[in-house]
Tab-separated table of C-alpha atoms in Angstrom:
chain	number	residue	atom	x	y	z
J	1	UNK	CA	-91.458	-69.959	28.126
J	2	UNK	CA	-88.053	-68.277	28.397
J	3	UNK	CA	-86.285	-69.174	31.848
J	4	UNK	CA	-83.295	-66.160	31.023
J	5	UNK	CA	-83.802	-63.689	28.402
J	6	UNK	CA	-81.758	-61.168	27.098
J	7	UNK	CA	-82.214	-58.249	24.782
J	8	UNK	CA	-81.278	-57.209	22.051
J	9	UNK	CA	-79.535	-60.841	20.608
J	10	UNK	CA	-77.515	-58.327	18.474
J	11	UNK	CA	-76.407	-54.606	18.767
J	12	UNK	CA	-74.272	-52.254	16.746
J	13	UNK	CA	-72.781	-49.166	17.877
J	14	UNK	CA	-70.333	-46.515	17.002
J	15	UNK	CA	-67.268	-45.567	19.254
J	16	UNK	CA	-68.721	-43.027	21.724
J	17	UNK	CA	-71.872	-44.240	22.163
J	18	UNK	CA	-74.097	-45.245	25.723
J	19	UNK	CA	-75.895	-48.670	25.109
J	20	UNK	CA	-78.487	-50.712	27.748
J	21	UNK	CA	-78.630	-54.736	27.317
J	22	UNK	CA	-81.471	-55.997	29.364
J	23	UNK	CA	-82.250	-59.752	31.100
J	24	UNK	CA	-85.097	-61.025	32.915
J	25	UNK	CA	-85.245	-64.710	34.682
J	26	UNK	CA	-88.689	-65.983	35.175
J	27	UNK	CA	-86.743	-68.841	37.544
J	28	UNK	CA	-87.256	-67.413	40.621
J	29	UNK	CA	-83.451	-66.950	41.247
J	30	UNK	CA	-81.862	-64.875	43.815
J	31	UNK	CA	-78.540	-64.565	41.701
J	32	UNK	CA	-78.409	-63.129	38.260
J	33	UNK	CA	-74.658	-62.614	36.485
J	34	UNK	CA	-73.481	-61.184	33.358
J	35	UNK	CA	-70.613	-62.173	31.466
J	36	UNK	CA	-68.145	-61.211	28.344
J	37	UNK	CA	-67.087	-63.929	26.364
J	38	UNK	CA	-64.049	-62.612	24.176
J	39	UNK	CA	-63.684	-63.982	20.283
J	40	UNK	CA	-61.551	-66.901	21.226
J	41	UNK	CA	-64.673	-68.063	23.233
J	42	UNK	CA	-63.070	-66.942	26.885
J	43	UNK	CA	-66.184	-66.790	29.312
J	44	UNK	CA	-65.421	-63.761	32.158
J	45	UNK	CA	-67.658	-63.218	35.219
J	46	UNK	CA	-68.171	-59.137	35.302
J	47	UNK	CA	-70.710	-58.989	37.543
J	48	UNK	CA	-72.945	-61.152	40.210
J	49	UNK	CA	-76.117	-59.858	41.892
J	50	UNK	CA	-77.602	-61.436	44.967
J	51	UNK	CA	-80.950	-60.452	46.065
J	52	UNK	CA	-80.415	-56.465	44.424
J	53	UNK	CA	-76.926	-56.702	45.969
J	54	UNK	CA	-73.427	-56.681	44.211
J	55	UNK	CA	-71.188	-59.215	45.224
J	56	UNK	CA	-68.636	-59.665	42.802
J	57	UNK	CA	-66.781	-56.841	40.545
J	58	UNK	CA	-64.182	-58.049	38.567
J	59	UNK	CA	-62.027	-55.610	37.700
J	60	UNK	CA	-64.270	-54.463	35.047
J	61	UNK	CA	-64.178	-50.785	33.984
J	62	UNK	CA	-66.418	-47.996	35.454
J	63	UNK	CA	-68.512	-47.744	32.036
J	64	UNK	CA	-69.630	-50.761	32.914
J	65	UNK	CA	-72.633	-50.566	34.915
J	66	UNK	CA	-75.346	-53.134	35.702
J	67	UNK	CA	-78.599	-52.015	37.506
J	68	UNK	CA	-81.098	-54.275	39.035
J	69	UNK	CA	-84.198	-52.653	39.724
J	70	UNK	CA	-85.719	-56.132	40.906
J	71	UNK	CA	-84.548	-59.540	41.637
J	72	UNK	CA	-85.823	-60.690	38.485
J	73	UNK	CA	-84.160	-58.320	36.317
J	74	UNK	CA	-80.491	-57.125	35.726
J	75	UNK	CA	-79.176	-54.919	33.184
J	76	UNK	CA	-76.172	-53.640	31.931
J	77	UNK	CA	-75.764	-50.279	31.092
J	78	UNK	CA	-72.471	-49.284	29.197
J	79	UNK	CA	-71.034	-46.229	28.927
J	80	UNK	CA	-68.334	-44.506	26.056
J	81	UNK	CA	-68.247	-47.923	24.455
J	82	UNK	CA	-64.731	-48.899	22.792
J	83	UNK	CA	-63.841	-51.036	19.831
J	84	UNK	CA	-62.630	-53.281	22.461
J	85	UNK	CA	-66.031	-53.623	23.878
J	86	UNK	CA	-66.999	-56.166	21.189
J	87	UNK	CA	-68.078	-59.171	22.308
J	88	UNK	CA	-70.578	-61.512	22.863
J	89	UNK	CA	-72.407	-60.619	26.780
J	90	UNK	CA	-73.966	-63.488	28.368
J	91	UNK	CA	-76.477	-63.004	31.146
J	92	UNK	CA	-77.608	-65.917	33.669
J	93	UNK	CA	-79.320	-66.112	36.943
J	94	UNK	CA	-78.526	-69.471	39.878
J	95	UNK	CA	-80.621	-70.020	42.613
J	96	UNK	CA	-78.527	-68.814	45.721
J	97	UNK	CA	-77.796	-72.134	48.149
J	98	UNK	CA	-75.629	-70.612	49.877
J	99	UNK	CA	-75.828	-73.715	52.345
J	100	UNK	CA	-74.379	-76.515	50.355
J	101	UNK	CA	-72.740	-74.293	47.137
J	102	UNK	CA	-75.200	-76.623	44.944
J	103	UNK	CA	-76.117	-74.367	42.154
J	104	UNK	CA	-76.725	-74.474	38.541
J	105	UNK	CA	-76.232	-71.401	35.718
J	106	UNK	CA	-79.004	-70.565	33.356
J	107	UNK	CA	-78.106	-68.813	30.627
J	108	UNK	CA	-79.528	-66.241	28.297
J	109	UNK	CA	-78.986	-66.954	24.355
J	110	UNK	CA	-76.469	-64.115	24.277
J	111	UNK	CA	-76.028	-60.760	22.827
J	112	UNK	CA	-73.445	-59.754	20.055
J	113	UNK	CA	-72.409	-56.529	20.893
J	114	UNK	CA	-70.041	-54.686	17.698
J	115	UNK	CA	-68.725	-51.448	18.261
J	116	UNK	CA	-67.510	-49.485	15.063
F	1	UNK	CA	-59.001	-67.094	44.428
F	2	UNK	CA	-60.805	-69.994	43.358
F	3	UNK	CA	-60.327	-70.744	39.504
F	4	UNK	CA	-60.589	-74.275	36.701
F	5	UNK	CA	-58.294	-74.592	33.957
F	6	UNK	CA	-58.956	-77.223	31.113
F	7	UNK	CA	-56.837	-78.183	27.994
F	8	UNK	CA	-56.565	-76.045	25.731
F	9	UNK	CA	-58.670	-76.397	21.926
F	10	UNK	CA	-59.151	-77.125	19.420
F	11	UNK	CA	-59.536	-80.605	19.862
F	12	UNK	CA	-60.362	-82.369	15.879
F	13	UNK	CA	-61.685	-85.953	16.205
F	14	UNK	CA	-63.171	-88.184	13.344
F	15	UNK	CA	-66.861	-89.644	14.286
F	16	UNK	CA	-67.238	-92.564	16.830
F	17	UNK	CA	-63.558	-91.811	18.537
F	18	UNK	CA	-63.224	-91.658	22.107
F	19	UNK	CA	-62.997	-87.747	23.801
F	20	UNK	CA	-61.326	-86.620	27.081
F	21	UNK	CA	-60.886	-82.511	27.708
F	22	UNK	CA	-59.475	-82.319	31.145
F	23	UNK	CA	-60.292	-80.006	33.913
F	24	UNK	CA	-58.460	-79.256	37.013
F	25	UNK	CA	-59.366	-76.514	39.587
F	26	UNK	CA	-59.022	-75.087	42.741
F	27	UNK	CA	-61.038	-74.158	45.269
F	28	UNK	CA	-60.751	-73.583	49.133
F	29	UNK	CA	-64.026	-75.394	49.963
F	30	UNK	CA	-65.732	-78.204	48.271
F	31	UNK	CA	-67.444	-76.521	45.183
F	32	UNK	CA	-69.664	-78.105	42.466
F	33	UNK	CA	-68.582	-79.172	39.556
F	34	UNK	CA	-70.492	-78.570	36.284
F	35	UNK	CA	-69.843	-78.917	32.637
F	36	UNK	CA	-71.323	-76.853	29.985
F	37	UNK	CA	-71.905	-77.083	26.011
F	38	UNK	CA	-72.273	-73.891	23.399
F	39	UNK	CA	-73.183	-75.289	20.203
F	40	UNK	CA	-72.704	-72.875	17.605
F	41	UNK	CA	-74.680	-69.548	18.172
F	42	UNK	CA	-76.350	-70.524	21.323
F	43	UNK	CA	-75.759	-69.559	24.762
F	44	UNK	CA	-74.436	-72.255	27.029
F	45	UNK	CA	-76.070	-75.214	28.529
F	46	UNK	CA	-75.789	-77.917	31.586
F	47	UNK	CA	-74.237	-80.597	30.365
F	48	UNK	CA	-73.084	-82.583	33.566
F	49	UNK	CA	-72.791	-81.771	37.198
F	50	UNK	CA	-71.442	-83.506	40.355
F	51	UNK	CA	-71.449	-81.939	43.865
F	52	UNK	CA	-69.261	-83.994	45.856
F	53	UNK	CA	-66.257	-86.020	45.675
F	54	UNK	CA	-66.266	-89.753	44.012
F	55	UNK	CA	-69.393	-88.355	42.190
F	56	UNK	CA	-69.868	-89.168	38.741
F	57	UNK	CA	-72.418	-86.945	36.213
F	58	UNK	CA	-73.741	-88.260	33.355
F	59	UNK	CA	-75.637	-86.981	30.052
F	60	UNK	CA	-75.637	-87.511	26.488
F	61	UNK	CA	-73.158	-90.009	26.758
F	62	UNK	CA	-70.861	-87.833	28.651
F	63	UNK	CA	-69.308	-88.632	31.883
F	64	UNK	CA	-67.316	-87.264	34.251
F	65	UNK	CA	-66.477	-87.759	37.696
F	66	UNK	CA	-65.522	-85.717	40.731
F	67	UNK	CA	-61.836	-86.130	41.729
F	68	UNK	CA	-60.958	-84.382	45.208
F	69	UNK	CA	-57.447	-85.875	45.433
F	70	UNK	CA	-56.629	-85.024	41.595
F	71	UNK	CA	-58.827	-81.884	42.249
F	72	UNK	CA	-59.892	-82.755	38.634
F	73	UNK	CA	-62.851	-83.470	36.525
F	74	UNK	CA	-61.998	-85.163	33.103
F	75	UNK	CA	-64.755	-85.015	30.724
F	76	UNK	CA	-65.010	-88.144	28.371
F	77	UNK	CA	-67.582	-90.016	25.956
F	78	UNK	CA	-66.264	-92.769	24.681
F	79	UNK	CA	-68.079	-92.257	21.099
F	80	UNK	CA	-68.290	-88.719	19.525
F	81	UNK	CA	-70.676	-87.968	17.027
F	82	UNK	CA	-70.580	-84.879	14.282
F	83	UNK	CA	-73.313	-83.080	16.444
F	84	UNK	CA	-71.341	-83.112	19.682
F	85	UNK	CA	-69.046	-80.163	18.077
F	86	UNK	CA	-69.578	-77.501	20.456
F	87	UNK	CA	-67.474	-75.061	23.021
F	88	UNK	CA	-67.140	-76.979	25.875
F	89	UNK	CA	-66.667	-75.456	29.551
F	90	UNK	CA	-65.697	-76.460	32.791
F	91	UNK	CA	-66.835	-74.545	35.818
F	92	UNK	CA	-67.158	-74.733	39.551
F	93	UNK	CA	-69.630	-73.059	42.173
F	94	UNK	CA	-68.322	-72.416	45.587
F	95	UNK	CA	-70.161	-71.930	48.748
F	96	UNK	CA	-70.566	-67.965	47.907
F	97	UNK	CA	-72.449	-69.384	44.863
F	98	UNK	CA	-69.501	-67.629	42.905
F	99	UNK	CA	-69.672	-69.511	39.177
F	100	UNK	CA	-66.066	-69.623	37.639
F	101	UNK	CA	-65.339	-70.852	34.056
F	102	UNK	CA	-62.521	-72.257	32.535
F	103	UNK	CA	-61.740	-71.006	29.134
F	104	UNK	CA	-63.582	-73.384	27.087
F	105	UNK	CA	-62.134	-76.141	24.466
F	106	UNK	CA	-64.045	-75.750	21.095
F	107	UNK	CA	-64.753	-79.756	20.065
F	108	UNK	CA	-64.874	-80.375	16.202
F	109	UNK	CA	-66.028	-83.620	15.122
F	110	UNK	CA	-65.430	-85.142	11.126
F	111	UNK	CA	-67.375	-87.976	9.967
């Protein structure tokens, strides 16, 4: 069984285009993140979701939206994608201890997006 | 903010030698400590984790161990083998549960 899931593992897209990647956690987590991780295998935090809440927004553009319509889901939608879009998107989910910061990632297999 | 930087990759080793990637970070609390591993085409994994200072996390052969007065946690394994070639990451999780990454040293291994 799964723990973090994300779908589709690979998606290709033309300049232009509006594109949904989807993740479920079957964990139990409060916290579910996504991340880009670049060709030379950089690893950026976009977004963090606490219990259907944002807390962290780094810097990322406006077309990047992500959309939690439970706490065991969070999706990104992306808007007017770009060549520099390409990447490989990583989605996770922690349980929140906010107590004693002792916390774990799980992460999703990944999905490859290419934009042409 | 609170951030980890490790050495920069590639790092090449021939089978059975002894690895260290270090990690240094900083933080304004006392975060975790983790290291991950992404082996070729897979998302990334738990290698190792320590939550407080003078602790030492261990798997696979791995070690590393919490440094508070270095702020600094080394990874080694004193005998790599081909199928340890991987990405490997250094992170830290703070008392926001924030997870930051360092930029990952990609580990090849001859034999």
């Amino acid at each position: 069984d799964t723990a973090v899931s994300q779908t589709p593992k690979y998606l290709v897209t033309q300049m232009g285009n509006d594109k949904s990647i989807k993740c479920e956690q079957n964990l139990g987590h409060d916290t579910m993140y996504w991340y880009k991780q670049d060709s030379k295998k950089f690893l950026k935090i976009m977004f963090s979701y606490n219990n259907k809440e944002l807390i962290i927004n780094e810097t990322v553009p406006n077309r990047f939206s992500p959309k939690s319509p439970d706490k065991a889901h969070l999706n990104l939608h992306i808007n007017s994608l770009e060549l520099g879009d390409s990447a490989v998107y990583f989605c996770a989910s922690s349980q929140d201890s906010s107590l004693t910061g002792n916390t774990e990632a799980f992460f999703g297999q990944g999905t490859r997006l290419t934009v042409v | 903010g609170d951030s980890v930087t490790q050495m920069e990759g590639p790092v090449t080793l021939s089978e059975e030698a002894f690895l260290t990637i270090n990690c240094t970070y900083t933080a304004t609390g006392y975060p975790s400590l983790f290291w991950y591993v992404q082996y070729p085409g897979e998302g990334l994994q738990l290698l190792l984790k320590a939550t407080k200072a003078d602790d030492k996390g261990s798997n696979k052969g791995f070690e590393a161990t919490y440094r508070k007065e270095t702020t600094s946690f080394h990874l080694e394994k004193g005998s790599v083998q081909v199928s340890d070639s991987a990405v490997y990451f250094c992170a830290l999780s703070d008392i926001r549960n924030d997870m930051r990454f360092g930029a990952g040293t990609r580990l090849t291994v001859k034999p």
